[in-house]
Coordinates of C-alpha atoms in Angstrom, one line a residue:
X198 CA 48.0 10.2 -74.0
X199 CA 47.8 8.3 -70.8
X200 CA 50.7 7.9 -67.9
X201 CA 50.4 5.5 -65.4
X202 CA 52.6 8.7 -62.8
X203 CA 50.4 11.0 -61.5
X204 CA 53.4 13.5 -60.7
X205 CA 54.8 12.5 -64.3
X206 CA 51.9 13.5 -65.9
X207 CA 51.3 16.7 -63.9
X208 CA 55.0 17.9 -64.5
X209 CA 54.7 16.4 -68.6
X210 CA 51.3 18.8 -68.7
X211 CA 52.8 21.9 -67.3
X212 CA 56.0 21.9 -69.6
X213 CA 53.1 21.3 -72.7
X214 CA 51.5 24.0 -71.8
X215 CA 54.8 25.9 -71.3
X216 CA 56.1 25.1 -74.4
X217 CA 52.7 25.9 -76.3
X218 CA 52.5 29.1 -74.6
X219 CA 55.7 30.1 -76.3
X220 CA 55.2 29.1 -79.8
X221 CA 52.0 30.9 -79.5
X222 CA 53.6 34.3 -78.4
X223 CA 56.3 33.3 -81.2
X224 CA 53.7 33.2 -83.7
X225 CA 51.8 36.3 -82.6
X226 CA 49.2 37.9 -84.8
X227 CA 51.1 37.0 -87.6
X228 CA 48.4 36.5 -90.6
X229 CA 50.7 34.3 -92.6
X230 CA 50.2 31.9 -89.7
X231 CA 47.0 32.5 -88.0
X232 CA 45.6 28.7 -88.9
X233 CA 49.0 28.5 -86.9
X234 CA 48.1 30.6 -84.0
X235 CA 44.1 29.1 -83.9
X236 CA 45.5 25.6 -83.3
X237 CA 48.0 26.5 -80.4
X238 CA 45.6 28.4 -78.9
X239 CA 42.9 25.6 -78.9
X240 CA 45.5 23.4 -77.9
X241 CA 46.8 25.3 -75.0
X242 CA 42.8 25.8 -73.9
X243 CA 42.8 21.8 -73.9
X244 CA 45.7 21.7 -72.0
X245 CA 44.1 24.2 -68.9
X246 CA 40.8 21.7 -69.4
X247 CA 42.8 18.7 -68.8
X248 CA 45.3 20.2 -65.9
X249 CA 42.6 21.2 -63.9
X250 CA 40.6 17.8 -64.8
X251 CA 43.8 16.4 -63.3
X252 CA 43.6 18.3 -60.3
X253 CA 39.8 17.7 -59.9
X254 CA 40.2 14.5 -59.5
X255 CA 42.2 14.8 -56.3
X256 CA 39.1 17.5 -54.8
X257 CA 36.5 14.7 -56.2
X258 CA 37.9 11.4 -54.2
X259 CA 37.9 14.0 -51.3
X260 CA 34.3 15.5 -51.8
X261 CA 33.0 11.7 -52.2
X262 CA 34.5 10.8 -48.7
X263 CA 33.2 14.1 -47.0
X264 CA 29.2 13.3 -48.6
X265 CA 30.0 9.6 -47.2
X266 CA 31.2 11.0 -43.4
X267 CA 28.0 13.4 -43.9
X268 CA 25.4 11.0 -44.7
X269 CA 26.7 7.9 -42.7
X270 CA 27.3 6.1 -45.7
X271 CA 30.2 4.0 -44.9
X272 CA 29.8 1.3 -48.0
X273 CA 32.0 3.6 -50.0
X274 CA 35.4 2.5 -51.5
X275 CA 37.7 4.6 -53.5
X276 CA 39.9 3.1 -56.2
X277 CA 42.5 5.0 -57.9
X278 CA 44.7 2.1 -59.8
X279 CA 46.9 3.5 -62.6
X280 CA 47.3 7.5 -61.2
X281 CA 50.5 7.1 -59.7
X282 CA 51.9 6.1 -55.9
X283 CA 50.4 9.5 -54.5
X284 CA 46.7 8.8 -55.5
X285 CA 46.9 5.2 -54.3
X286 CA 48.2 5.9 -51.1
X287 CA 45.9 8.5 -50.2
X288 CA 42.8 6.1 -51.7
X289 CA 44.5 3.4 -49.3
X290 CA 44.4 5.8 -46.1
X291 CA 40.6 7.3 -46.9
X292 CA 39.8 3.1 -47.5
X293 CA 41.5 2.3 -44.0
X294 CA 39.3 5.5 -42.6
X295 CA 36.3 4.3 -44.0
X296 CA 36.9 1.0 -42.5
X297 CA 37.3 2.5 -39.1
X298 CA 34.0 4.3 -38.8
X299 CA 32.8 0.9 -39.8
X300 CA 34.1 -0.4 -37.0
X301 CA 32.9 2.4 -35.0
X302 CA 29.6 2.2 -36.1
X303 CA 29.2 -1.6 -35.5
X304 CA 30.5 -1.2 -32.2
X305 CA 27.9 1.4 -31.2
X306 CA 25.5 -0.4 -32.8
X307 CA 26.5 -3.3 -30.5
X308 CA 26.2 -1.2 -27.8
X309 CA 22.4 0.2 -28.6
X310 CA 21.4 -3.3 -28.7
X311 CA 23.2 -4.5 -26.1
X312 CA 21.5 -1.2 -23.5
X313 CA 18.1 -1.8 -25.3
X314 CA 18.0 -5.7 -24.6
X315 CA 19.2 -4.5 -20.9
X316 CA 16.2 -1.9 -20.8
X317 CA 13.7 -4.1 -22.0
X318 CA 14.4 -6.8 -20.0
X319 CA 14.7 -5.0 -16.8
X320 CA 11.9 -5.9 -14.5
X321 CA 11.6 -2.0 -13.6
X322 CA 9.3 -0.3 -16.3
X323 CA 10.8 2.7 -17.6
X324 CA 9.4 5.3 -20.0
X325 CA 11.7 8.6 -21.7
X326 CA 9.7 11.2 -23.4
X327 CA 10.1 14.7 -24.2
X328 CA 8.9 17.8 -22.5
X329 CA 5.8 18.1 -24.6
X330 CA 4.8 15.0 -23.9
X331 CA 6.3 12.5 -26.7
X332 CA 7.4 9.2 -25.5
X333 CA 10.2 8.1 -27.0
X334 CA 11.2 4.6 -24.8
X335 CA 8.5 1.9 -22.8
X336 CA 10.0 -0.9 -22.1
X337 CA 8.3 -4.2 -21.7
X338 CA 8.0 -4.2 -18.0
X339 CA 6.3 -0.7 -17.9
X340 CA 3.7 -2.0 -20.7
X341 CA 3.1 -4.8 -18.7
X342 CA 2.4 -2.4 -15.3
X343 CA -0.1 -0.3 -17.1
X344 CA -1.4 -3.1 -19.1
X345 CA -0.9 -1.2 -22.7
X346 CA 1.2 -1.5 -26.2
X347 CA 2.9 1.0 -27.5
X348 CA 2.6 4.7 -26.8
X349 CA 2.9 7.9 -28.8
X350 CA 2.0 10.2 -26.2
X351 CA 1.6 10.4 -22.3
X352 CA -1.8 11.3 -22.9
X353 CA -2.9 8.7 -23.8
X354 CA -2.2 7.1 -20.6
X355 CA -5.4 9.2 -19.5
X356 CA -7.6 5.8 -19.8
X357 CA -5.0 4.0 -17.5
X358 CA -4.8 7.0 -14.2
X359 CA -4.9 10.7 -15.1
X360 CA -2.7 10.8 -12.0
X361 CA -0.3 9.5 -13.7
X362 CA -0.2 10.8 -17.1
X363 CA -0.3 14.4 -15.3
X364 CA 2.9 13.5 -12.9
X365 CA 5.0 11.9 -15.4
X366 CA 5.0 16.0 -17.1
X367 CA 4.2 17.9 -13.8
X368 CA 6.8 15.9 -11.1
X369 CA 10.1 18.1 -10.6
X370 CA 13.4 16.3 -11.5
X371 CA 14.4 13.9 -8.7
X372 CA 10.9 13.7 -7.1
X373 CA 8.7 10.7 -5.9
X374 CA 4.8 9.8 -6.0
X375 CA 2.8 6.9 -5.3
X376 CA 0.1 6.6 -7.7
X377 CA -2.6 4.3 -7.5
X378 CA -3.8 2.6 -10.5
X379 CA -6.4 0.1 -10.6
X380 CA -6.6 -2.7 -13.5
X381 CA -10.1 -4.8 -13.4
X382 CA -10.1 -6.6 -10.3
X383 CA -6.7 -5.5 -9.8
X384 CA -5.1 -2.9 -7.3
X385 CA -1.5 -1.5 -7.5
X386 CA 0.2 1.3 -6.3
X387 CA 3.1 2.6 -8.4
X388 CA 6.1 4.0 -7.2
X389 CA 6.6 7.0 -9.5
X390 CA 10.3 8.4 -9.6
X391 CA 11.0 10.9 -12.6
X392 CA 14.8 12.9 -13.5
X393 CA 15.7 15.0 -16.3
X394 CA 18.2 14.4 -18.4
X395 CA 20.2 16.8 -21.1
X396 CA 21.2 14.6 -24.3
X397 CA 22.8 16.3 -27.1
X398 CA 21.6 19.4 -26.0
X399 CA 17.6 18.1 -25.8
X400 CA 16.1 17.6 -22.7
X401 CA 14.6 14.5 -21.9
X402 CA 12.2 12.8 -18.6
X403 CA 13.5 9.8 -17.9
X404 CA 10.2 8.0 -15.3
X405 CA 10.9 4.6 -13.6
X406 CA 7.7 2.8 -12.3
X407 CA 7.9 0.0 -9.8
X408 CA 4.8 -1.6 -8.4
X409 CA 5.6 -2.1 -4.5
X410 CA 1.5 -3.3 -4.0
X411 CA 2.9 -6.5 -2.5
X412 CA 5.5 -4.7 -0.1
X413 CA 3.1 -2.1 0.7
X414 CA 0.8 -5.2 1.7
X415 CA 3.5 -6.9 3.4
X416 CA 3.8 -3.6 5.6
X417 CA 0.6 -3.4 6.4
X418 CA 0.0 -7.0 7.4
X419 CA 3.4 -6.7 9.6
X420 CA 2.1 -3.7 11.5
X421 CA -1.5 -5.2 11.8
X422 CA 0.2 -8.3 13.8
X423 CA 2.4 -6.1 15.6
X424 CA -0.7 -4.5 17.1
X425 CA -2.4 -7.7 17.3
X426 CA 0.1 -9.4 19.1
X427 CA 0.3 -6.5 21.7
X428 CA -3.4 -6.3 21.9
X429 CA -3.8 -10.2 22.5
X430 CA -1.2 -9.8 24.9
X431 CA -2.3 -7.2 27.1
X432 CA -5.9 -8.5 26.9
X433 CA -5.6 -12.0 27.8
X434 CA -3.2 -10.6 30.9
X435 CA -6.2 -8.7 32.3
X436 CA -8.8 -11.0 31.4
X437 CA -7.3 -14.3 32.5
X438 CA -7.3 -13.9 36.2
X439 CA -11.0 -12.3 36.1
X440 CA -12.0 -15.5 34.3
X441 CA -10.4 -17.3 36.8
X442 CA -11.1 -15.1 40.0
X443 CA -15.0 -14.8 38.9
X444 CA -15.1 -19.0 38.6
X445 CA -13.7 -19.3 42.0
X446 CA -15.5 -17.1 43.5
X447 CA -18.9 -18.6 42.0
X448 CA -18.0 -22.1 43.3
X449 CA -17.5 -20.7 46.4
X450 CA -20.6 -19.2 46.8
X451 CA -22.4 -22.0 44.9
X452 CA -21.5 -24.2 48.1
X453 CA -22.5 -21.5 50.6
X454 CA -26.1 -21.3 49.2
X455 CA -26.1 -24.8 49.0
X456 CA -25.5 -25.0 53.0
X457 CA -27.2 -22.6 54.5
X458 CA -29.4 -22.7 56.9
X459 CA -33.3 -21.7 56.5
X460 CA -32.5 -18.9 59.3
X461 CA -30.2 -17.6 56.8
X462 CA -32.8 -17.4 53.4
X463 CA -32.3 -13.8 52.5
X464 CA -28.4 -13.7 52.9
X465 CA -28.8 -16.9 50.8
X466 CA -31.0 -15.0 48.1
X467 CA -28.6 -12.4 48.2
X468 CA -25.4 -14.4 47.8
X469 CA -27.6 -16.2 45.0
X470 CA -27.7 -13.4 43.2
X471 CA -24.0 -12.5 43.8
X472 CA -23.2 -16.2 42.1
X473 CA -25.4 -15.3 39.3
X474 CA -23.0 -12.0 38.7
X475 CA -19.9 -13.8 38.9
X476 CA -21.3 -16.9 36.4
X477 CA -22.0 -14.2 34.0
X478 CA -19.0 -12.9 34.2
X479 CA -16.9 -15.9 34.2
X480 CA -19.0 -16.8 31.1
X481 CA -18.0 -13.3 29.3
X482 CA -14.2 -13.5 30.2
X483 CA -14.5 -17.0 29.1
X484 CA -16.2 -15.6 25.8
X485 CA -13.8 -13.0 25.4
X486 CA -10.8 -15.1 25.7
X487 CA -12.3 -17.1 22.8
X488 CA -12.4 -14.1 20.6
X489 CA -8.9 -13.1 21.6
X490 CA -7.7 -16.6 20.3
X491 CA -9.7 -15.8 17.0
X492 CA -7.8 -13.3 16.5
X493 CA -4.4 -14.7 17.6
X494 CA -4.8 -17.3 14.4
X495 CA -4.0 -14.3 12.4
X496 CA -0.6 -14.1 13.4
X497 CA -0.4 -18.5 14.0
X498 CA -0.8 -19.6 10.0
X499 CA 1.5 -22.3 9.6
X500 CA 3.7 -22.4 6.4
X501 CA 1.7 -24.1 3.6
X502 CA 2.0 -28.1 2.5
X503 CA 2.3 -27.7 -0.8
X504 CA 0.0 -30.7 -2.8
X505 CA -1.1 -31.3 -6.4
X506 CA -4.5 -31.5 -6.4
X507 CA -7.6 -31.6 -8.7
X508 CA -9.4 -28.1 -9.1
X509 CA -12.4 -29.5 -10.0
X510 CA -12.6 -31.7 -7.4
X511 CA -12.1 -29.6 -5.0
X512 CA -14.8 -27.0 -6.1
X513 CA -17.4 -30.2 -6.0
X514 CA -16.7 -31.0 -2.8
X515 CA -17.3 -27.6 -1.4
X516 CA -20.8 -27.2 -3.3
X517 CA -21.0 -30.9 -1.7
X518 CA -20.1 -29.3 1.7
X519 CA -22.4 -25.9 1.3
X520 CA -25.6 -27.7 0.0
X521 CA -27.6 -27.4 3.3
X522 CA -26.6 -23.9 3.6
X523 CA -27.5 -23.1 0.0
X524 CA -30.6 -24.8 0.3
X525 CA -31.9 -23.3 3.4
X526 CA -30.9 -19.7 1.9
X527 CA -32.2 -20.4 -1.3
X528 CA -29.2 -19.4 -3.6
X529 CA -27.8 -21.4 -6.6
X530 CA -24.2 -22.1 -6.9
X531 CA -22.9 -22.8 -10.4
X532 CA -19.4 -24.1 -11.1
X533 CA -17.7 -23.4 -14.3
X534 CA -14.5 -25.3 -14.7
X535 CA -12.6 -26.2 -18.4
X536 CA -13.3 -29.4 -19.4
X537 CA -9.1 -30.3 -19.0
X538 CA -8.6 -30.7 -15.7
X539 CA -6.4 -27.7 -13.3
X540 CA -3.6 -29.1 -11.4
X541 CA -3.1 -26.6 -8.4
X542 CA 0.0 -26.8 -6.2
X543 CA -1.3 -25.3 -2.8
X544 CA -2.0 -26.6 0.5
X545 CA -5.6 -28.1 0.2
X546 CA -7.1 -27.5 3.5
X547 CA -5.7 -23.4 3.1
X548 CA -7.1 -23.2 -0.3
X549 CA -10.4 -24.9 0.8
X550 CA -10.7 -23.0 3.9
X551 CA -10.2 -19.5 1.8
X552 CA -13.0 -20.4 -1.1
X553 CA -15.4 -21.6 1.8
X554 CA -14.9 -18.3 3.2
X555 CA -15.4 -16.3 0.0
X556 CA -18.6 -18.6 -1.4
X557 CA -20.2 -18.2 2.4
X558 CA -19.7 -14.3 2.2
X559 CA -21.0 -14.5 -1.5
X560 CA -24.0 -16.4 0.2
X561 CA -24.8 -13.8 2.7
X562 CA -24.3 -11.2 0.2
X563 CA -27.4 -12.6 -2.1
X564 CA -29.8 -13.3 0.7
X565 CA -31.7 -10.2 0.2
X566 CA -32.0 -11.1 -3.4
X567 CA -35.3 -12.7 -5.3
X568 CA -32.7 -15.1 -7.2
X569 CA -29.8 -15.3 -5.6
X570 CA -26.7 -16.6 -7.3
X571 CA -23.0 -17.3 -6.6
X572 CA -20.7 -18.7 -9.3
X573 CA -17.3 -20.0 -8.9
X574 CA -15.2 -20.3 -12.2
X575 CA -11.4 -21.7 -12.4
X576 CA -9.5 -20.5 -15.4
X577 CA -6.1 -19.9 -16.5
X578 CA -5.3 -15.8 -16.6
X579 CA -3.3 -14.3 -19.6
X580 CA 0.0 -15.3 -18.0
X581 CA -1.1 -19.1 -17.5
X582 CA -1.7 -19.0 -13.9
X583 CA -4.7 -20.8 -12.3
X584 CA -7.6 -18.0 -10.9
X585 CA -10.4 -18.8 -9.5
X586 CA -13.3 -16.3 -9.3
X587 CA -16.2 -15.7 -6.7
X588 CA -19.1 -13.5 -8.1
X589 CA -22.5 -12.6 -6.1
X590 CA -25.6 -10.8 -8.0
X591 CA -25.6 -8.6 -4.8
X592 CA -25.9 -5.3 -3.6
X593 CA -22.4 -4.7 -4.5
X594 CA -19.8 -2.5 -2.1
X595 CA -18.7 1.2 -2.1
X596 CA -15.0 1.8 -3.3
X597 CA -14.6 3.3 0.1
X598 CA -15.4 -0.7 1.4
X599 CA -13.4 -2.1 -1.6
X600 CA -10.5 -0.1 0.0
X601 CA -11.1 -1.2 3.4
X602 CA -12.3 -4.6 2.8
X603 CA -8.4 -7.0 3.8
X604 CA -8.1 -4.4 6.8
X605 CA -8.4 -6.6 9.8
X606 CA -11.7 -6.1 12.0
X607 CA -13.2 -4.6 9.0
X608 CA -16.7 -6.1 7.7
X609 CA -19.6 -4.7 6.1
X610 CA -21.8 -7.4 7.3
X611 CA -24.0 -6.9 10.2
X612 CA -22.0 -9.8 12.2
X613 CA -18.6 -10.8 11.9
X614 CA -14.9 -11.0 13.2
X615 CA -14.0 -9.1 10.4
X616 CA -11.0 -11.6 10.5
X617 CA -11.8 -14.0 7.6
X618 CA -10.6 -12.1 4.5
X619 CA -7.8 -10.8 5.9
X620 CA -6.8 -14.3 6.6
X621 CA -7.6 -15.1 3.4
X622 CA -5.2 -12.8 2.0
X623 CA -2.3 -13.9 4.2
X624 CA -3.1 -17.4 2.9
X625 CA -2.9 -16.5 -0.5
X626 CA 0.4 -14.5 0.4
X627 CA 2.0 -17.4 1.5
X628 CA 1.5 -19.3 -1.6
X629 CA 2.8 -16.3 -3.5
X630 CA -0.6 -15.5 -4.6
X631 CA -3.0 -12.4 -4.6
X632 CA -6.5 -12.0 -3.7
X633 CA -8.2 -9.1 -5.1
X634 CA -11.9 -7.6 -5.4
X635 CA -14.0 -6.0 -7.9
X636 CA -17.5 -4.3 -6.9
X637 CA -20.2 -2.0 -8.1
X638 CA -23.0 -0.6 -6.5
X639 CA -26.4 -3.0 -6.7
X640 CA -24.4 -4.9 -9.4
X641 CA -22.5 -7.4 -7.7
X642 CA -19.2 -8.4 -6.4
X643 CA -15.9 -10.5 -7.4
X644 CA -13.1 -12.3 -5.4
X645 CA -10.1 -13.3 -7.7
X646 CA -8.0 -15.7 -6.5
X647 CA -4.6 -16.0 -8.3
X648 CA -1.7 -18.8 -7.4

């Protein structure tokens, strides 16, 4: 028998039952009527089976929402159609519950995206991992820093810098390192900040790195021309008037010995050799004064004129330029260009006067060799910029040098300003560009120019 009233059919149950219960005690042990008293009692049994199936079905719509809360299974719906108003209110409710953590869930799903895109997109790299050394986040811009794909564990940064693999587990909450990592050619200095963070009761490192090579450079070459400036300064102040003092002085004398009478022969000598002192020097001042200017051009490059010009072209007219000087040294240039043409924007003469510099320090750098060789090769890099590269067969440099090597006044030739790289540097800083250098010891050196 089946109602369409839950309530109806609880209450129609429980007087059935009632009612069998009675006749059965009326009928009692009575053997006349035990077939009787077998069949009330086997009713009455199904009547418990199918009261408490009633109520079970109540404790089941409950249980299947609880598993779906539990498990995050949100796809469930619960239909109760024909058990009365009760059952199809409370499966309307659970239904309207359901469709809230729906709603909940998509909107934190929203938000997971919405923070991940954020993170990944940020131009600070960023990398969360656990205490023991599981990394759970790194974001695009830290792979692009260290130059690796995805990571499982913080040692495997090893290959990368040691130094930094051991300071991302060692550095206290709220503390700050430089590390330096070098990449090829490539120098950079990170700025290594790591915190500690308590999520759901699990402690995680949260380390942002930021490469501040450029502003560290930018430092650097501000406090060099500060010093320069000051230096020039004071320099050309004192030496200035000697110059001038010394060349007066000379003329002056010049016209006495020129004079003089023959009584006066050894004051003449004397004032002769007096002259000669002040020529030399006038001549040193005026040498001095020259290398002061040198050094002023360092802090006088004019903004760049920005061109389109032909890579190619540019590269044959220097080994054009350099033949006499290649020839007489006995090194072999080599070019080695794509055959589609490169299209720089840059100022010309700049650009020239940097790649003239590097190929004539290349040249000196091979003039010890049996065979020496330069080559100069234009390329676009892995993020489509234009490089050129420098490389010498020659003795190679210490990293000690390779550290020093953009320091103004620095060389490791036996003559030089000590000027010309540095300069070459602030040119390529001005077109937004880096220079960097790549040596080993009797095995040769490489400039890499990037615009």
């Amino acid at each position: 028998m089946s109602f369409k009233n839950h309530k109806l059919q609880l209450v129609l149950r429980i007087l059935l039952l009632a009612v069998s219960i009675y006749a059965l005690s009326w009928v009692g042990f009575n053997p006349d009527y035990r077939s009787t008293f077998i069949g009330l009692a086997i009713f009455i049994l199904l009547q418990i089976a199918l009261l408490i199936r009633l109520y079970d079905r109540t404790n089941k719509l409950f249980l299947r929402f609880l598993n779906s809360i539990k498990y995050d299974d949100f796809t469930e719906q619960f239909y109760t159609s024909g058990e009365g108003k009760t059952l199809r209110e409370l499966s309307l409710r659970l239904n309207e519950v359901m469709d809230k953590f729906r709603e909940v869930r998509a909107e934190k799903e929203a938000h997971m995206q919405y923070f991940e895109v954020i993170v990944q997109h940020i131009g600070i790299g960023i990398i969360t991992l656990k205490p023991d050394g599981t990394i759970l986040l790194l974001n695009n811009a830290a792979k692009k820093l260290l130059k690796v794909g995805q990571l499982r564990h913080v040692q495997e940064l090893q290959a990368v810098s040691p130094q930094l693999a051991l300071g991302l587990q060692q550095l206290e909450n709220g503390e700050k390192v430089l590390v330096p990592v070098r990449q090829g050619a490539e120098q950079a200095n990170l700025s290594v900040h790591v915190i500690e963070l308590s999520v759901l009761g699990d402690r995680i490192r949260l380390a942002s790195l930021q490469n501040i090579q450029s502003e560290l450079e930018e430092k650097e070459m501000e406090a060099w021309h500060n010093l320069i400036k000051v230096l020039t300064h004071e320099i050309m102040n004192s030496v200035t008037p000697i110059a001038s003092l010394s060349a007066s002085a000379y003329e002056e004398v010049s016209s006495y010995t020129d004079t003089a009478a023959e009584e006066v022969t050894l004051l003449r000598e004397e004032l002769a050799d007096i002259g000669q002192c002040l020529h030399t020097i006038n001549r040193r001042s005026d040498g001095l004064i020259y290398f002061v200017n040198d050094f002023r051009n360092l802090t006088t490059i004019s903004v760049p004129q920005l061109t389109h010009f032909n890579v190619t072209e540019l590269l044959q007219e220097i080994k054009m330029l350099l033949r006499g000087q290649l020839t007489a040294k006995h090194v072999a240039l080599q070019l080695e260009v794509p055959p589609d043409s490169l299209i720089l924007s840059a100022d010309r003469a700049m650009t020239e006067q940097v790649l003239i510099n590097l190929v004539k320090n290349a040249m000196e750098a091979v003039q010890d060799q049996p065979e020496g060789k330069v080559l100069v090769r234009a390329y676009h890099d892995e993020r489509s910029r234009i490089s050129i590269e420098v490389t010498d067969n020659g003795h190679g440099m210490t990293p000690e040098a390779m550290a020093k090597i953009f320091i103004p006044f620095f060389t490791t030739k036996k003559s030089g300003s000590g000027i010309g790289l540095s300069l070459s540097r602030q040119i390529m800083r001005l077109h937004k560009g880096t220079i960097s250098v790549q040596s080993e010891l009797e095995k040769g050196t490489t400039f890499v120019l990037r615009f």
